[in-house]
Coordinates of C-alpha atoms in Angstrom, one line a residue:
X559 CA 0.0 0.0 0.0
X560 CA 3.0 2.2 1.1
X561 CA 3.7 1.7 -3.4
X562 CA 1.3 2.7 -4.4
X563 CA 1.1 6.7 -5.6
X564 CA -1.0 8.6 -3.2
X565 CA -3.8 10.0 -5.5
X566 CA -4.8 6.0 -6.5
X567 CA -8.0 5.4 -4.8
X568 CA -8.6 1.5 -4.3
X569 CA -12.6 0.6 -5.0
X570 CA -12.2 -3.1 -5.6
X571 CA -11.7 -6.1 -3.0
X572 CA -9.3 -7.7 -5.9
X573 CA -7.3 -4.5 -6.3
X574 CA -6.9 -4.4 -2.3
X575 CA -5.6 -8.1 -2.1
X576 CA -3.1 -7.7 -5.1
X577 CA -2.0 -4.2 -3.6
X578 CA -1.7 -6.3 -0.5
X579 CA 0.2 -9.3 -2.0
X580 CA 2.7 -6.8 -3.4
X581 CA 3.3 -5.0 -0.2
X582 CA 3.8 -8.5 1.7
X583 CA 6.6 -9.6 -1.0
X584 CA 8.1 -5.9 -1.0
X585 CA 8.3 -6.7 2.9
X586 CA 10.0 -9.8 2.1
X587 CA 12.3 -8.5 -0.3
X588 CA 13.6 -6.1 1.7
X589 CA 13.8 -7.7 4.6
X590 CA 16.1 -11.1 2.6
X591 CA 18.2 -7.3 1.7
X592 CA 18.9 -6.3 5.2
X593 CA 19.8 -9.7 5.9
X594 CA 22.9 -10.1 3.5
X595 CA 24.1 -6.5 3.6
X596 CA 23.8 -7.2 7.7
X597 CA 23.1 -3.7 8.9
X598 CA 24.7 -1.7 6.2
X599 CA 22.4 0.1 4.2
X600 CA 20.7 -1.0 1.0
X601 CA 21.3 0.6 -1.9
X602 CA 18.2 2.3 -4.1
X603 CA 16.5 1.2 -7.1
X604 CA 13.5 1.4 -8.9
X605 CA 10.9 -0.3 -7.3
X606 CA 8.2 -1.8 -9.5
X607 CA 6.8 -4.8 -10.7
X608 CA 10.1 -6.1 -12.5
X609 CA 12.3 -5.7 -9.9
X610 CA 10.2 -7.0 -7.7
X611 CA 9.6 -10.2 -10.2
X612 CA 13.4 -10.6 -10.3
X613 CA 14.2 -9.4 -6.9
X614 CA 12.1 -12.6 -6.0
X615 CA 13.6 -15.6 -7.8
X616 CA 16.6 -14.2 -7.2
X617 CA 16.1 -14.5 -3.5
X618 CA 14.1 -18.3 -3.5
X619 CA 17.3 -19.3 -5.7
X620 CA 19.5 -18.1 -2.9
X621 CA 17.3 -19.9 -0.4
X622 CA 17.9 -23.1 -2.1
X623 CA 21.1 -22.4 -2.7
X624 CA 21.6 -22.3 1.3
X625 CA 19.4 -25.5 1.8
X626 CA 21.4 -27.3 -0.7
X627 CA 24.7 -26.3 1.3
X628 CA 23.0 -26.9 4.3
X629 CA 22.3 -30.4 3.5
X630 CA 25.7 -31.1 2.4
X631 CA 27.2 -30.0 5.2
X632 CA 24.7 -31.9 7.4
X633 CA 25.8 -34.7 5.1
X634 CA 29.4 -34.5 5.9
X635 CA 29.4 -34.0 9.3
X636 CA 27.2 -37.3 9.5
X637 CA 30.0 -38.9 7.3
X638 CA 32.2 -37.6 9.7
X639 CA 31.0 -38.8 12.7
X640 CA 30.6 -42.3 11.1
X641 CA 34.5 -42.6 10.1
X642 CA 35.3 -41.4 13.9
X643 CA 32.9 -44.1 15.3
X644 CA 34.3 -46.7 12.0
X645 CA 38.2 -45.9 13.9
X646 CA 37.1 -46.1 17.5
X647 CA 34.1 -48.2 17.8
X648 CA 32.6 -48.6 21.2
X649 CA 33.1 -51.2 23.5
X650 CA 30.6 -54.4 22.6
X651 CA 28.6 -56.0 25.2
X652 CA 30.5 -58.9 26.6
X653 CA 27.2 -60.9 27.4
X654 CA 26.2 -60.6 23.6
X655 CA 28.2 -63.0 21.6
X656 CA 30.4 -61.9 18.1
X657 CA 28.6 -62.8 14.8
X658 CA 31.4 -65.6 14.3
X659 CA 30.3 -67.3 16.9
X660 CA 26.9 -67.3 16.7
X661 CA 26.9 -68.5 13.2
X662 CA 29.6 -71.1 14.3
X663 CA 26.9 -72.1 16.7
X664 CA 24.0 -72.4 14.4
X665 CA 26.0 -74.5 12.1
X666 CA 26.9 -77.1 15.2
X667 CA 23.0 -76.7 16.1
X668 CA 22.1 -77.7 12.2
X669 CA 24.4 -80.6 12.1
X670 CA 23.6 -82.2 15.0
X671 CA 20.3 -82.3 14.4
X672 CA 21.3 -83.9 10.8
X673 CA 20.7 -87.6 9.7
X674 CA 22.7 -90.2 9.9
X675 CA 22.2 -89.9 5.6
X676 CA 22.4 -86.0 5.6
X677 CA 25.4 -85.8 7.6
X678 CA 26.8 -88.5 5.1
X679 CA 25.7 -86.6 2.1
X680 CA 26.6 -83.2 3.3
X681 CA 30.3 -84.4 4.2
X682 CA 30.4 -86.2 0.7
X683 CA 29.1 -83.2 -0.8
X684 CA 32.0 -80.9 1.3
X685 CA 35.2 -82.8 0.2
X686 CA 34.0 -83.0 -3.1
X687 CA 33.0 -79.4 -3.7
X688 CA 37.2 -78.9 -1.6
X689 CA 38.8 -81.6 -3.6
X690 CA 36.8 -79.6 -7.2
X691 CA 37.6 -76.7 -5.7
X692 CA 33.7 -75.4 -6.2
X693 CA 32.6 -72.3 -3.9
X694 CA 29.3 -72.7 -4.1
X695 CA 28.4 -76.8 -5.0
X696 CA 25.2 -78.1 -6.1
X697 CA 24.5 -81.7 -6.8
X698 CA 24.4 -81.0 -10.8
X699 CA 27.6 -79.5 -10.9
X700 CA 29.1 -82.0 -8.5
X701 CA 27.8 -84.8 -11.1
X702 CA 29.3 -82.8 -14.5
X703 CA 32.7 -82.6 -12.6
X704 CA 32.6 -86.7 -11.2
X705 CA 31.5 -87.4 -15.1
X706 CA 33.9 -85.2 -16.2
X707 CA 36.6 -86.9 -13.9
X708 CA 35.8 -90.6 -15.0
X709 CA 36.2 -89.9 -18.6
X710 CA 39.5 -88.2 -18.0
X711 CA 40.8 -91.3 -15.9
X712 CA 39.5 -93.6 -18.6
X713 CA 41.5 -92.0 -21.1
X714 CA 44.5 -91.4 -19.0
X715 CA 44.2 -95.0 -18.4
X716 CA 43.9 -96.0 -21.9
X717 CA 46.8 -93.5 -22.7
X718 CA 48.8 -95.5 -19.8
X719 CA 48.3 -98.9 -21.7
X720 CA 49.5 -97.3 -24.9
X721 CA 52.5 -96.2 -23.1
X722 CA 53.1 -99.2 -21.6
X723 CA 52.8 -101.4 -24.9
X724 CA 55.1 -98.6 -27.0
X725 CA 57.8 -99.5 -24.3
X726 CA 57.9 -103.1 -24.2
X727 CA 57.7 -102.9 -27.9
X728 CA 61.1 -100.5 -27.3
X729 CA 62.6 -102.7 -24.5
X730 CA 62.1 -105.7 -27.0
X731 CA 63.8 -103.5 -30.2
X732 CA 66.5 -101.9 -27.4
X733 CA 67.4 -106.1 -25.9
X734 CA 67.9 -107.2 -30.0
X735 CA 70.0 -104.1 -30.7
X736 CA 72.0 -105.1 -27.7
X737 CA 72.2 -108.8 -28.7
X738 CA 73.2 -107.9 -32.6
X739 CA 75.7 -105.5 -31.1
X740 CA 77.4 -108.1 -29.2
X741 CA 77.2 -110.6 -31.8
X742 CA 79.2 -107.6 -34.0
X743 CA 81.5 -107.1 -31.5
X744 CA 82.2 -110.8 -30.8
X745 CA 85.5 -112.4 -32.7
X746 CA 83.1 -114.7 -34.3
X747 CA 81.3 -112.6 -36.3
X748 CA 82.1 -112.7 -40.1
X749 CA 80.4 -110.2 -42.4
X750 CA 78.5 -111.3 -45.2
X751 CA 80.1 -111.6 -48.7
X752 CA 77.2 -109.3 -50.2
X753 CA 77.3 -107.0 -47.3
X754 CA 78.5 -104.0 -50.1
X755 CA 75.6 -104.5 -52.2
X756 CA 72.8 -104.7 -49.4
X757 CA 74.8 -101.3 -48.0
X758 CA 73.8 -100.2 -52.0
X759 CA 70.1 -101.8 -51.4
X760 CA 69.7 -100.2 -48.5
X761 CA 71.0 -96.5 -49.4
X762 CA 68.6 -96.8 -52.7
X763 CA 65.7 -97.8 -49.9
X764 CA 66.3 -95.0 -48.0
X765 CA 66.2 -92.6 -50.7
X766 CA 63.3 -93.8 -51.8
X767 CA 61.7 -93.3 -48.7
X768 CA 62.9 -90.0 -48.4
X769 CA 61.4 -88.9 -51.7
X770 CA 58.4 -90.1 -50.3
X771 CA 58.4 -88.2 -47.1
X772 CA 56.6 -85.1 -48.5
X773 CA 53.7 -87.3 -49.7
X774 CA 53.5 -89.2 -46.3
X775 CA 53.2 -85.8 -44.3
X776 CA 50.2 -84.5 -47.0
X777 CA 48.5 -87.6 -46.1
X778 CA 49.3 -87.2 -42.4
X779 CA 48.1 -83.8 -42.4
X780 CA 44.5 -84.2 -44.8
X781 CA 43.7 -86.8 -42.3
X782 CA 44.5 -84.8 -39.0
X783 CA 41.8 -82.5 -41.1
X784 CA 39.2 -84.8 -41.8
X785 CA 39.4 -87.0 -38.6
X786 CA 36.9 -85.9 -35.8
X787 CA 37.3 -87.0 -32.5
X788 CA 33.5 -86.9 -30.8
X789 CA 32.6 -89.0 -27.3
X790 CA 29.7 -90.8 -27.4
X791 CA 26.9 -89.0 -26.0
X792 CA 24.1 -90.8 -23.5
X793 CA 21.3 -90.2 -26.3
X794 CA 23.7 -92.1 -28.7
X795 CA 24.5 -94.6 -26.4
X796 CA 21.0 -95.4 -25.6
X797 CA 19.8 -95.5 -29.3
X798 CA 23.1 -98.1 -30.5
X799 CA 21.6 -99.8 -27.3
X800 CA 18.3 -99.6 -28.9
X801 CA 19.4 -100.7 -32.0
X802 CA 21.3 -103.5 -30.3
X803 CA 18.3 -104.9 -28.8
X804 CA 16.4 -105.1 -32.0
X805 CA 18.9 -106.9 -33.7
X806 CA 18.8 -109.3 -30.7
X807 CA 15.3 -109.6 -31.6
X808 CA 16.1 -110.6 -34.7
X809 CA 18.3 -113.0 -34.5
X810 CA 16.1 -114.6 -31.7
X811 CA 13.4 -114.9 -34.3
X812 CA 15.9 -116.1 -37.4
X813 CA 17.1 -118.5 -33.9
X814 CA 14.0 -120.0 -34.3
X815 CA 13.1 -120.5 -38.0
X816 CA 17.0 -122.3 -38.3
X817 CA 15.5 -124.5 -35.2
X818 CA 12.5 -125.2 -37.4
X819 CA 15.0 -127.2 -39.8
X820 CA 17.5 -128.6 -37.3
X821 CA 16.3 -132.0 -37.8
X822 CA 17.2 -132.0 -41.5
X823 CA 20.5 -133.6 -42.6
X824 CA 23.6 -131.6 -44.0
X825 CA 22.7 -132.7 -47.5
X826 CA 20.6 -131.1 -49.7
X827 CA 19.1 -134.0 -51.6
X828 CA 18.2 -135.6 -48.3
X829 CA 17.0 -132.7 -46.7
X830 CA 14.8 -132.2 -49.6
X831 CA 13.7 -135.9 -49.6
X832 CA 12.9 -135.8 -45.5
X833 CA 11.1 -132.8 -46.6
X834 CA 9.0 -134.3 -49.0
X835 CA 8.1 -137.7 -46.8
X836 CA 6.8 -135.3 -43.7
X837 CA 4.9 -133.4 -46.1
X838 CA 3.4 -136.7 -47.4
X839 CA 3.1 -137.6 -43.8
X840 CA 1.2 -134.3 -43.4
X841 CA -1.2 -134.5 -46.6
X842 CA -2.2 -138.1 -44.8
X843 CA -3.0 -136.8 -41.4
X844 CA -5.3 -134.2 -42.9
X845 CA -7.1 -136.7 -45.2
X846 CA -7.4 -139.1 -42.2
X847 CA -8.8 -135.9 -40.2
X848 CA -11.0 -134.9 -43.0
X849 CA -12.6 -139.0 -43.3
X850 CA -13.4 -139.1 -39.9
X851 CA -15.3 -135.3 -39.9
X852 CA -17.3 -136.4 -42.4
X853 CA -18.4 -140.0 -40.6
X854 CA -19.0 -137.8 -37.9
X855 CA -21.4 -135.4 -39.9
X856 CA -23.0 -138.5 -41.7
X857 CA -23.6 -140.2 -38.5
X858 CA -25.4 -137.4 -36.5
X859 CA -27.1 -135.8 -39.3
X860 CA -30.6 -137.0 -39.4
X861 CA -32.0 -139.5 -42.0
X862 CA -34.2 -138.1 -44.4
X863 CA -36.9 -141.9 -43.8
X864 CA -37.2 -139.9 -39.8

């Protein structure tokens, strides 16, 4: 009201509460002014509604700006206090006891209230899951890795009877080296007479051979290519099992058409001619059969005098 130019004359309830909504941020203006110059005295400008407009976010944006810093101060003192109570944390209760302990304690209360089956399962599952060196072990994984363990040994066991057969194939090669070198080195020994031309037939050999190495590594190398080492799956296995069992089936069945004929001789002709006679044999049964139906039809069928 104290704005406003003295000859304006207010009429209207609306101009009265704008006029009095100015005034109250003009108050609030200048006193956010005598805050921050603190007692020294504010300097003059043009008061009207611009100012005032600008005068206004300029002082919420300071207000926020102080919140803001407020808040972050408030935030670091907190943080603060947390790393002095993180260095020197207060003395714990001796009654209550440390987290190790009670968790070493609900362990010893779960296991002994285990199974005889579950304490043997969860001690088989432990030193496997140690000797796997699994952190966190589940009985899937725990079956890959024991599969995965038994075909290794198998093959390592396989490679171990390889080894052992290439070196008693070597120890037999290394004890006749050793035998024909004694025999060379013995005053016995006479070369052969055509010892120079199987020197000959032997340096021709070995070139031979040597022209040939070329072709020999080609080969080597296209098969390397082409071969595929695979492991039998459990879906392969079971269909060649499958396919096993039909063809014992078969041969169960084929078993007993051959048993059919076992009685026959070896010889064709007489085979044939057994054949023949129990077919003959056959052909008299059924006529024998059929002789004695028709009696029997003939002899309760009634008469045609009754």
């Amino acid at each position: 009201m104290a704005h406003l130019p003295p000859s304006t004359a207010i009429f209207s309830p609306s101009i009265a509460r704008i006029a009095a909504s100015t005034a109250k941020d003009w108050s609030y203006v200048d006193s956010w002014l005598a805050s921050k110059y603190q007692g020294r005295p504010v300097p003059s400008f043009e008061r009207n509604s611009e100012t005032l407009k600008s005068l206004l976010a300029l002082a919420n944006s300071n207000e926020n700006a102080d919140e803001e810093r407020e808040l972050v101060a408030s935030a670091e003192i907190g943080a603060l206090h947390d790393v002095a109570a993180a260095q020197d944390p207060p003395e714990i209760n001796s009654e209550m006891p440390p987290s190790d302990t009670a968790r070493e304690r609900m362990l010893g209360a779960v296991q002994d209230h285990l199974t005889r089956e579950g304490r043997t399962a969860l001690n088989s599952m432990a030193t496997l899951s140690c000797q796997l060196a699994v952190a966190y072990p589940d009985a899937e994984s725990l079956g890959r890795s024991m599969i995965g363990l038994h075909a290794e040994a198998s093959e390592m066991e396989q490679t171990r009877v390889r080894v052992s057969i290439l070196q008693k194939y070597i120890d037999q090669e290394s004890a006749a080296v050793d035998e024909l070198l004694r025999t060379l080195r013995s005053d016995d020994y006479k070369p052969a007479n055509d010892l120079a031309r199987q020197n000959l037939d032997m340096q021709r050999r070995i070139k031979a051979m040597a022209a040939r190495i070329p072709e020999l590594r080609d080969r080597i190398s296209n098969f390397k290519h082409h071969t595929v080492a695979s492991h039998p799956t459990i879906e392969q296995m079971a269909q060649e099992e499958a396919g096993y069992l039909g063809l014992l089936a078969e041969k169960k069945s084929l078993d007993e058409d051959v048993d059919q004929f076992s009685g026959l001789p070896d010889n064709v002709k007489m085979a044939r001619a057994e054949l023949e006679h129990l077919r003959a044999e056959v052909l008299a049964i059924t006529r024998h059969r059929d002789t004695i139906f028709e009696g029997l039809v003939e002899r309760e069928s009634p008469r045609k005098g009754h």
